[in-house]
CSV table of N, CA, C and O in Angstrom, one decimal:
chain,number,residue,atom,x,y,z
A,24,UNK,N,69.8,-83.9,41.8
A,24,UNK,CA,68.5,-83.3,41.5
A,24,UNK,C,68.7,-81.8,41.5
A,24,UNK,O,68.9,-81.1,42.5
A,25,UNK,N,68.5,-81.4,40.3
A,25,UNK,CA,68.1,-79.9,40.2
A,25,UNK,C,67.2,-78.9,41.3
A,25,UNK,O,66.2,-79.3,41.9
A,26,UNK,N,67.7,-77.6,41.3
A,26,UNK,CA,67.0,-77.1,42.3
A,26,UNK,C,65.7,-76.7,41.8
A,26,UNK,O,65.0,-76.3,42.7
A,27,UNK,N,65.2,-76.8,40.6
A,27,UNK,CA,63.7,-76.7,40.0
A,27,UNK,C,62.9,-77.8,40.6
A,27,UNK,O,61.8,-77.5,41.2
A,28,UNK,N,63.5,-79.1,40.6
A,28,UNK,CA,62.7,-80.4,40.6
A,28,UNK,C,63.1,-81.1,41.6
A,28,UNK,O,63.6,-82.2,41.4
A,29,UNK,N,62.9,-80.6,42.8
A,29,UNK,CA,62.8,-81.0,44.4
A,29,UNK,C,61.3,-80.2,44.7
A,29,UNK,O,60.7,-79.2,44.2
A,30,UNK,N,60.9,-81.4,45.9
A,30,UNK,CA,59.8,-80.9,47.2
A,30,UNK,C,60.3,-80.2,48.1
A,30,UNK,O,61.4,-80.5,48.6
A,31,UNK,N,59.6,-78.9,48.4
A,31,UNK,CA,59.8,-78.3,49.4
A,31,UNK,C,58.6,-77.7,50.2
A,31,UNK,O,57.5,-77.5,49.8
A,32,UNK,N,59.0,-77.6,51.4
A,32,UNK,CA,57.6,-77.0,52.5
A,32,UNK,C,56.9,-75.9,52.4
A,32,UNK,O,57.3,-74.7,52.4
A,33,UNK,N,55.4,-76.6,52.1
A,33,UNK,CA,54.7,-75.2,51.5
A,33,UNK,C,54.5,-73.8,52.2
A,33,UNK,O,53.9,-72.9,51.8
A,34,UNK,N,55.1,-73.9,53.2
A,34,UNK,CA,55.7,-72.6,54.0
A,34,UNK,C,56.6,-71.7,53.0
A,34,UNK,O,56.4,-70.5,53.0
A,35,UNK,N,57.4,-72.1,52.3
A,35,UNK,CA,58.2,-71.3,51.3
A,35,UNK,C,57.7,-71.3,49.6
A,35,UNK,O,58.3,-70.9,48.6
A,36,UNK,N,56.4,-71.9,49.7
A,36,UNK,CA,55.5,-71.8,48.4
A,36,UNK,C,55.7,-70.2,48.0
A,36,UNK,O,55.7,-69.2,48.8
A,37,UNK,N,55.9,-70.2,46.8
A,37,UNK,CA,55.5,-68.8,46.0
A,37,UNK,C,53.9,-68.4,46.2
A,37,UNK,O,53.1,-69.3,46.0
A,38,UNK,N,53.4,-67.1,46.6
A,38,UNK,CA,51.9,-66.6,46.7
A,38,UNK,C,51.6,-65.4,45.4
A,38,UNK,O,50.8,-64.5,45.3
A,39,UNK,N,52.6,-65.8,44.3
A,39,UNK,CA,52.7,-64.5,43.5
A,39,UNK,C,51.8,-64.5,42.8
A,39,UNK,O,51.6,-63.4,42.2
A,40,UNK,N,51.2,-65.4,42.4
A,40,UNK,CA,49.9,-66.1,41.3
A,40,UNK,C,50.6,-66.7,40.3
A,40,UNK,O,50.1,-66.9,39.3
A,41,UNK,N,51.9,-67.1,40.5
A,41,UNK,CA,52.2,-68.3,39.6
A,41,UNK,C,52.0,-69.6,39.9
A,41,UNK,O,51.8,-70.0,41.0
A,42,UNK,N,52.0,-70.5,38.8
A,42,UNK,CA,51.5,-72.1,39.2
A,42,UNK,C,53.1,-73.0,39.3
A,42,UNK,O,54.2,-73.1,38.8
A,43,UNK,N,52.2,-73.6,40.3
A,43,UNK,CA,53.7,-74.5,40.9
A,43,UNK,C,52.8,-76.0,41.0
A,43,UNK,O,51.5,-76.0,41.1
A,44,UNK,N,53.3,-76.8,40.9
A,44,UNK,CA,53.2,-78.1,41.2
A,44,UNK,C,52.7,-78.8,42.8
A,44,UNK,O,53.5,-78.7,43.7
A,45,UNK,N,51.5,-79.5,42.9
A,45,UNK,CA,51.7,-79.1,44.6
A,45,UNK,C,51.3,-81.2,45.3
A,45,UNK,O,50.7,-82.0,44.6
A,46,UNK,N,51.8,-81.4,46.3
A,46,UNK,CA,51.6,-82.6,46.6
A,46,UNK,C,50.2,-82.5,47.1
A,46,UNK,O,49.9,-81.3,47.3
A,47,UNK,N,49.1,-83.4,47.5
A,47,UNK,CA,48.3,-83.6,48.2
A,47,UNK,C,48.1,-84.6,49.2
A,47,UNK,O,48.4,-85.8,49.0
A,48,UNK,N,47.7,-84.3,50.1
A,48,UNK,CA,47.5,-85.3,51.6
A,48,UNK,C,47.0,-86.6,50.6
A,48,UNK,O,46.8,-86.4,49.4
A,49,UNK,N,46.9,-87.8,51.2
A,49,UNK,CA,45.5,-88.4,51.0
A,49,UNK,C,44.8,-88.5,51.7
A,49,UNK,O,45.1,-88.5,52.9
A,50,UNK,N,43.6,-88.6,51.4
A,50,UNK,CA,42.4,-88.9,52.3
A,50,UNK,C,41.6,-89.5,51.9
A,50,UNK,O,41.8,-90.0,50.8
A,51,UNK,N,40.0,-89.9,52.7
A,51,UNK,CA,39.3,-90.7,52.4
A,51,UNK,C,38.5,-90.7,50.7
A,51,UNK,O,37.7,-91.5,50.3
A,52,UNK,N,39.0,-89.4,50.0
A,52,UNK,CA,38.6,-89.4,48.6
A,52,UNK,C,39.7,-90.0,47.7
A,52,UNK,O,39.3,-90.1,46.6
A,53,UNK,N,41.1,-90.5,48.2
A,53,UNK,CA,41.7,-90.8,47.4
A,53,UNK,C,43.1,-90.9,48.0
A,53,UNK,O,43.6,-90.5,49.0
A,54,UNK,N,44.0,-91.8,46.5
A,54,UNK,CA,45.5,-91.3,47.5
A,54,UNK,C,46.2,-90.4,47.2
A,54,UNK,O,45.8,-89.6,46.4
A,55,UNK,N,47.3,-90.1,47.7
A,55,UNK,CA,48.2,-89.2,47.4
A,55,UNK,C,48.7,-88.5,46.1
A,55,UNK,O,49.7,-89.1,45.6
A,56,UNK,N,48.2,-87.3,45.2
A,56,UNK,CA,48.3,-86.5,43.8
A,56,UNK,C,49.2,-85.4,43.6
A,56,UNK,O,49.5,-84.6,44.5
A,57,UNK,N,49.7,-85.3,42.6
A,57,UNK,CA,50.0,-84.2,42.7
A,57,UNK,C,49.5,-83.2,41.7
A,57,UNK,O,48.9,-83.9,40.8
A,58,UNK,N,49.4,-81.7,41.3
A,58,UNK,CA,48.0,-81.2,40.8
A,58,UNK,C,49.2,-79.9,40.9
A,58,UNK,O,50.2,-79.8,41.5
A,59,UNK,N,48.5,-79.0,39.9
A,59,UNK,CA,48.8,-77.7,39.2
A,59,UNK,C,48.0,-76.6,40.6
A,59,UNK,O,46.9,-76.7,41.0
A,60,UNK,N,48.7,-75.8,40.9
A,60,UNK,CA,47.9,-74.8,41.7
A,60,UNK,C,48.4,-73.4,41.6
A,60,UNK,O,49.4,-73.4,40.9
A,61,UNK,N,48.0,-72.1,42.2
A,61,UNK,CA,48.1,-71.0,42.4
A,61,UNK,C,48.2,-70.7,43.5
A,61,UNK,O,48.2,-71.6,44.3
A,62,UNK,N,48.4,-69.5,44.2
A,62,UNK,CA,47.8,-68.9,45.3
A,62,UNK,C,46.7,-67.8,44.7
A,62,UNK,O,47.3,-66.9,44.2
A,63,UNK,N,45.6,-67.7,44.7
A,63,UNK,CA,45.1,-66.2,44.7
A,63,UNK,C,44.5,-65.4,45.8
A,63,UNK,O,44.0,-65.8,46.9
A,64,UNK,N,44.7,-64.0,45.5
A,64,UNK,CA,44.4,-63.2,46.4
A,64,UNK,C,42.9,-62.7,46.3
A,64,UNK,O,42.5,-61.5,46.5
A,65,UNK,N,42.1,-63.7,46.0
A,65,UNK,CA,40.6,-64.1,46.6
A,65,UNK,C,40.1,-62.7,45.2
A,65,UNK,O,40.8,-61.7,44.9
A,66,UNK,N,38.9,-63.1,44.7
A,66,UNK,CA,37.9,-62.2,43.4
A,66,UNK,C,36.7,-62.9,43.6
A,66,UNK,O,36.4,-63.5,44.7
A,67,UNK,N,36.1,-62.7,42.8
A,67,UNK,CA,34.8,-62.9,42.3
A,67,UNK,C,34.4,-64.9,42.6
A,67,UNK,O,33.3,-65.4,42.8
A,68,UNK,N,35.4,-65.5,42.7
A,68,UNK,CA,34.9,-66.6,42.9
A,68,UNK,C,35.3,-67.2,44.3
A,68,UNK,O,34.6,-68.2,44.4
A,69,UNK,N,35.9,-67.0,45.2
A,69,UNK,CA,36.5,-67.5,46.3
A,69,UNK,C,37.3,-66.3,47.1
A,69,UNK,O,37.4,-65.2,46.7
A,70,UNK,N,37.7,-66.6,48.1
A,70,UNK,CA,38.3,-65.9,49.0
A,70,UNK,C,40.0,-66.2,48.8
A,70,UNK,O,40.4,-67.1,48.2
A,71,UNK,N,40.8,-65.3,49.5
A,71,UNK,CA,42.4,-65.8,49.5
A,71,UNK,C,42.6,-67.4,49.9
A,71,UNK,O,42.2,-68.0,50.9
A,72,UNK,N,43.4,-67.9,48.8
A,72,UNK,CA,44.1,-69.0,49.1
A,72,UNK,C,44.5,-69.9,48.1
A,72,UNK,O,44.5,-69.3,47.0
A,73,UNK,N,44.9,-71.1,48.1
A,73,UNK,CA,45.3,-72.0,47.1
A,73,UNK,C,44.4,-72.9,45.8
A,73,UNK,O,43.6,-73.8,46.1
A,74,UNK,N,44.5,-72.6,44.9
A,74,UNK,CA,43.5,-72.9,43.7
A,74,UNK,C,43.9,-74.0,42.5
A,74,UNK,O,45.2,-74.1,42.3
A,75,UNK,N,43.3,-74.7,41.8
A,75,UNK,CA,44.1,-75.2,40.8
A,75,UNK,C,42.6,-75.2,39.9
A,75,UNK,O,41.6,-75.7,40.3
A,76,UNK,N,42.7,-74.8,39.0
A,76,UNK,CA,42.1,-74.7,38.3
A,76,UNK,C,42.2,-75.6,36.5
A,76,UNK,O,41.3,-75.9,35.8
A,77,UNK,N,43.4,-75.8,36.3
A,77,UNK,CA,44.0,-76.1,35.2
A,77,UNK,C,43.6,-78.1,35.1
A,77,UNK,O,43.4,-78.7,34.1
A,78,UNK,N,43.6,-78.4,35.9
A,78,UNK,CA,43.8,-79.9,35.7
A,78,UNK,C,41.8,-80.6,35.6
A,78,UNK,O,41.5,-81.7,35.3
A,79,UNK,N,40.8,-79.7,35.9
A,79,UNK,CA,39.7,-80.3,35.8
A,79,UNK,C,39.0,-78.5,35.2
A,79,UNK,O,38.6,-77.5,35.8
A,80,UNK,N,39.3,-78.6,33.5
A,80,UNK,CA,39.0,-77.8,33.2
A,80,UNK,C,37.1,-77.1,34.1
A,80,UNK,O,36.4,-77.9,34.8
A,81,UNK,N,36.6,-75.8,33.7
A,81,UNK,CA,35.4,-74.9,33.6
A,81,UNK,C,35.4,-75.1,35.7
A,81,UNK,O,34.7,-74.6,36.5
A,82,UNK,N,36.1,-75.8,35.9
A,82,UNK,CA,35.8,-76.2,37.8
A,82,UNK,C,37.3,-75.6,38.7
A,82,UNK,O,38.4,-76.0,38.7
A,83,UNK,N,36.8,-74.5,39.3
A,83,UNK,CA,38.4,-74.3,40.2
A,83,UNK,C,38.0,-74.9,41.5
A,83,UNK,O,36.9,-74.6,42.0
A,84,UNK,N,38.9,-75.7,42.0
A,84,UNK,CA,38.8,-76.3,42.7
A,84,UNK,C,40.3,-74.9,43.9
A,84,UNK,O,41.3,-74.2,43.5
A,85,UNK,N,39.6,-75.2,45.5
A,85,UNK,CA,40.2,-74.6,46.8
A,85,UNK,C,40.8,-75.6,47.2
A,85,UNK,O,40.2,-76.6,47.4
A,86,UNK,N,42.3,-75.5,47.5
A,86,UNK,CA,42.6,-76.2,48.7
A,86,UNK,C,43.1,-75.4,49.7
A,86,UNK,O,43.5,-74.2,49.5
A,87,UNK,N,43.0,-76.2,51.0
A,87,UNK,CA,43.0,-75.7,52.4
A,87,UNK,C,44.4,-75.6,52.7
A,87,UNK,O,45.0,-76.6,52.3
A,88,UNK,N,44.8,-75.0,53.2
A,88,UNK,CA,46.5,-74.9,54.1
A,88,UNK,C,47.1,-76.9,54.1
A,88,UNK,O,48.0,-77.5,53.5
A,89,UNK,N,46.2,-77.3,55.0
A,89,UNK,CA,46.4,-78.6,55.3
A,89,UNK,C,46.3,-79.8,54.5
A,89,UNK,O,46.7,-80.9,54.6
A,90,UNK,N,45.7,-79.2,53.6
A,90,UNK,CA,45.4,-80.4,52.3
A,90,UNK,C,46.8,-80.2,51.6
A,90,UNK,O,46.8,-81.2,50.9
A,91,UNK,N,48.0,-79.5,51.4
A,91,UNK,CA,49.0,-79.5,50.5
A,91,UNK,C,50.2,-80.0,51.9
A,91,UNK,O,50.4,-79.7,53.1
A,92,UNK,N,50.7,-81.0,50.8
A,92,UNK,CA,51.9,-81.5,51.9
A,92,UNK,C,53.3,-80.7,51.4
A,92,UNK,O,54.2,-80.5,52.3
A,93,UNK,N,53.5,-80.3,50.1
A,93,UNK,CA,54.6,-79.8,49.6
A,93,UNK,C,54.3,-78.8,48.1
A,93,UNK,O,53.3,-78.8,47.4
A,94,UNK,N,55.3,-78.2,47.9
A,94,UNK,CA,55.3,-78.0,46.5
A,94,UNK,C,56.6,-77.7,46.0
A,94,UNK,O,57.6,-77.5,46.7
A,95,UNK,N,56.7,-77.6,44.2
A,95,UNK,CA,58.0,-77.9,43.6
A,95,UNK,C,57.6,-77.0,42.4
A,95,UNK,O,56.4,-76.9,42.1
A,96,UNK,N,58.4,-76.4,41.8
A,96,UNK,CA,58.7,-75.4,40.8
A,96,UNK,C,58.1,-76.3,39.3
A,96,UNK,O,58.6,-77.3,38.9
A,97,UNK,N,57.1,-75.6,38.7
A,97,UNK,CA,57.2,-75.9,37.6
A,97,UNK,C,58.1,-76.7,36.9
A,97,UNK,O,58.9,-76.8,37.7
A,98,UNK,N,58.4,-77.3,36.1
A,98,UNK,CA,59.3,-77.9,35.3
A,98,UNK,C,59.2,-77.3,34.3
A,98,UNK,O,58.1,-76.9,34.0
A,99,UNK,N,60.6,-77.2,33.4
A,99,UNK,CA,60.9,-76.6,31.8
A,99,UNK,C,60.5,-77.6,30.9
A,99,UNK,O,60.8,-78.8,31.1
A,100,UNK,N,59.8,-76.9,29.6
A,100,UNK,CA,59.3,-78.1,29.0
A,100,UNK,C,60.7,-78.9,28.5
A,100,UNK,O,61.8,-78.4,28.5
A,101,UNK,N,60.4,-79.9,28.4
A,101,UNK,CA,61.3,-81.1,28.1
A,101,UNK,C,60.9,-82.2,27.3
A,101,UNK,O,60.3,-83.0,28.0
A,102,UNK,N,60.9,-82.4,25.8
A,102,UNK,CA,60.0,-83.2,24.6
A,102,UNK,C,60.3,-84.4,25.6
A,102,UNK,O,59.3,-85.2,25.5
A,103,UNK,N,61.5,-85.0,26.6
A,103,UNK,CA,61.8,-86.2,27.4
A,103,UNK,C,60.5,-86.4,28.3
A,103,UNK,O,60.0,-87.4,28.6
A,104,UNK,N,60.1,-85.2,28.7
A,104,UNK,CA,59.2,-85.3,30.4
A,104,UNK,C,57.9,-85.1,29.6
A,104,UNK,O,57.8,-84.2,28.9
A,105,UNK,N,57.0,-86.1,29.7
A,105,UNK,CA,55.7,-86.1,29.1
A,105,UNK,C,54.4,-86.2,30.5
A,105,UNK,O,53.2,-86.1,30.3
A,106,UNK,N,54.9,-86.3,31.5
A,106,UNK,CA,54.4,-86.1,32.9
A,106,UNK,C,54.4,-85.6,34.3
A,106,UNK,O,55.5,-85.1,34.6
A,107,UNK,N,53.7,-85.6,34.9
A,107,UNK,CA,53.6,-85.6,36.2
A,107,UNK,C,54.7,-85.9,37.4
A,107,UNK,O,54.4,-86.9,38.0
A,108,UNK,N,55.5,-85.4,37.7
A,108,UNK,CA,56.4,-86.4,38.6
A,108,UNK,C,55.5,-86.9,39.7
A,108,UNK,O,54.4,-86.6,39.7
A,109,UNK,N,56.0,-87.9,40.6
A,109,UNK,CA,55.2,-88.4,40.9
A,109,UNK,C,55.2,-87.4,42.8
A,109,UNK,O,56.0,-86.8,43.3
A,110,UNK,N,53.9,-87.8,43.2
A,110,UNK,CA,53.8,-87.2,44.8
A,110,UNK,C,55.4,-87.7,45.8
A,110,UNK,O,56.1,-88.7,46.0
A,111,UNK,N,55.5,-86.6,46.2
A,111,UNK,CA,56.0,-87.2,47.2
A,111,UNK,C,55.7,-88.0,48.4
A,111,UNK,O,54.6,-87.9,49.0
A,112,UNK,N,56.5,-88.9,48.8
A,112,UNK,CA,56.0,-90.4,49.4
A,112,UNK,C,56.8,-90.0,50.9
A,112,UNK,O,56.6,-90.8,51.8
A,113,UNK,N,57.4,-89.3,51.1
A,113,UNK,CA,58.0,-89.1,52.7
A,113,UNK,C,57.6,-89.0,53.7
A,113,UNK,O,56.8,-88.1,53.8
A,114,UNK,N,57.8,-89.7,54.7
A,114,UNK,CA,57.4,-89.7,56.2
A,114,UNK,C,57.2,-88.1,56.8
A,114,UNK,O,58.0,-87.3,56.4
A,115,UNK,N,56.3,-87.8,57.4
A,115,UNK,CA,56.4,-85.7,58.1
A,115,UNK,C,57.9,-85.6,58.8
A,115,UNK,O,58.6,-84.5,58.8
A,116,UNK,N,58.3,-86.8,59.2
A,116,UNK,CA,59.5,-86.4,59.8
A,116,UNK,C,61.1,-86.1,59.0
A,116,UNK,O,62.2,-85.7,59.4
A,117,UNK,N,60.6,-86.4,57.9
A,117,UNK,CA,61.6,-86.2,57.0
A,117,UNK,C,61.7,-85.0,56.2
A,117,UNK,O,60.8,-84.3,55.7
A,118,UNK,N,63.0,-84.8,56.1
A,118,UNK,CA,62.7,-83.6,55.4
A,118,UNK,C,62.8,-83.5,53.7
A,118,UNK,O,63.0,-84.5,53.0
A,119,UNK,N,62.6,-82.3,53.2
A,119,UNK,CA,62.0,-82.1,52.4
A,119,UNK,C,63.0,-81.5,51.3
A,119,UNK,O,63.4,-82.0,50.2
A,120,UNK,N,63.2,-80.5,52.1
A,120,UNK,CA,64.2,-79.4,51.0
A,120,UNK,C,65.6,-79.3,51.6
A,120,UNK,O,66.3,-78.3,51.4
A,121,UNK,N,66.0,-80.4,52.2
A,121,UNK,CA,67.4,-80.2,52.9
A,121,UNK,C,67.3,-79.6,54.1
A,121,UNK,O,68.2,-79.9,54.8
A,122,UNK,N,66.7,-78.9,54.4
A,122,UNK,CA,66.4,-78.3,55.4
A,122,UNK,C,66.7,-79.1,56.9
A,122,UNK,O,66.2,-80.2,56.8
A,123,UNK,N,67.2,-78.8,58.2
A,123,UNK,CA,66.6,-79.8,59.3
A,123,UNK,C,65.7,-78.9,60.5
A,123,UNK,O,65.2,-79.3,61.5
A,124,UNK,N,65.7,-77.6,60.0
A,124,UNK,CA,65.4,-76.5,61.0
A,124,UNK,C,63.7,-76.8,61.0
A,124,UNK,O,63.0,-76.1,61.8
C-alpha cells in the first residue's frame, strides 16, 4: 500500500485547509463513514476545527476531535478508482500507520 492510501492517527492530520479523507466513529446516527473534511481556522460560520462541507452540498457540517477515528491523504484521480475507500474497520488497539509508539 502506497504512502498516499493508508489510515493514519488524526494526531498527524494536516490543519493547513486542505481536504483529506477522514474515518468516522459510529454512533447511534449511523455506522462507521468515511467523508471529505478540512481543518478551518474558524470565520464567519463556526469556530476553529474540522469541517466537511463537500459531501452534503449548501450544509457544512463540524466534527468534534472525537468523532474522527483517522484520516488518509486524498487520492490521485484514477479513471480505475470511482470511490470511496472504505472506513477503517480496526480495533483502538491496533495500529494505524505502522506506528507502535
Amino acid at each position: 500500500m502506497d504512502e498516499q492510501s493508508r489510515w493514519r492517527h488524526m494526531a498527524s492530520a494536516p490543519k493547513d485547509g486542505r481536504r483529506i479523507l477522514v474515518t468516522i466513529y459510529p454512533s447511534e446516527q449511523g455506522a462507521s463513514e468515511v467523508d471529505l473534511a478540512y481543518w478551518s481556522h474558524g470565520d464567519q460560520f463556526g469556530a476553529e476545527g474540522w469541517r466537511a462541507a463537500d459531501s452534503s452540498p449548501g450544509c457544512i457540517i463540524e466534527y468534534a476531535e472525537p468523532e474522527l477515528k483517522c484520516w488518509m491523504a486524498m487520492p490521485s484521480a484514477s479513471p480505475s478508482r470511482t470511490s470511496m475507500p472504505p472506513p477503517w474497520k480496526g480495533e483502538e488497539d491496533q495500529e494505524l500507520d505502522g506506528s507502535g509508539i
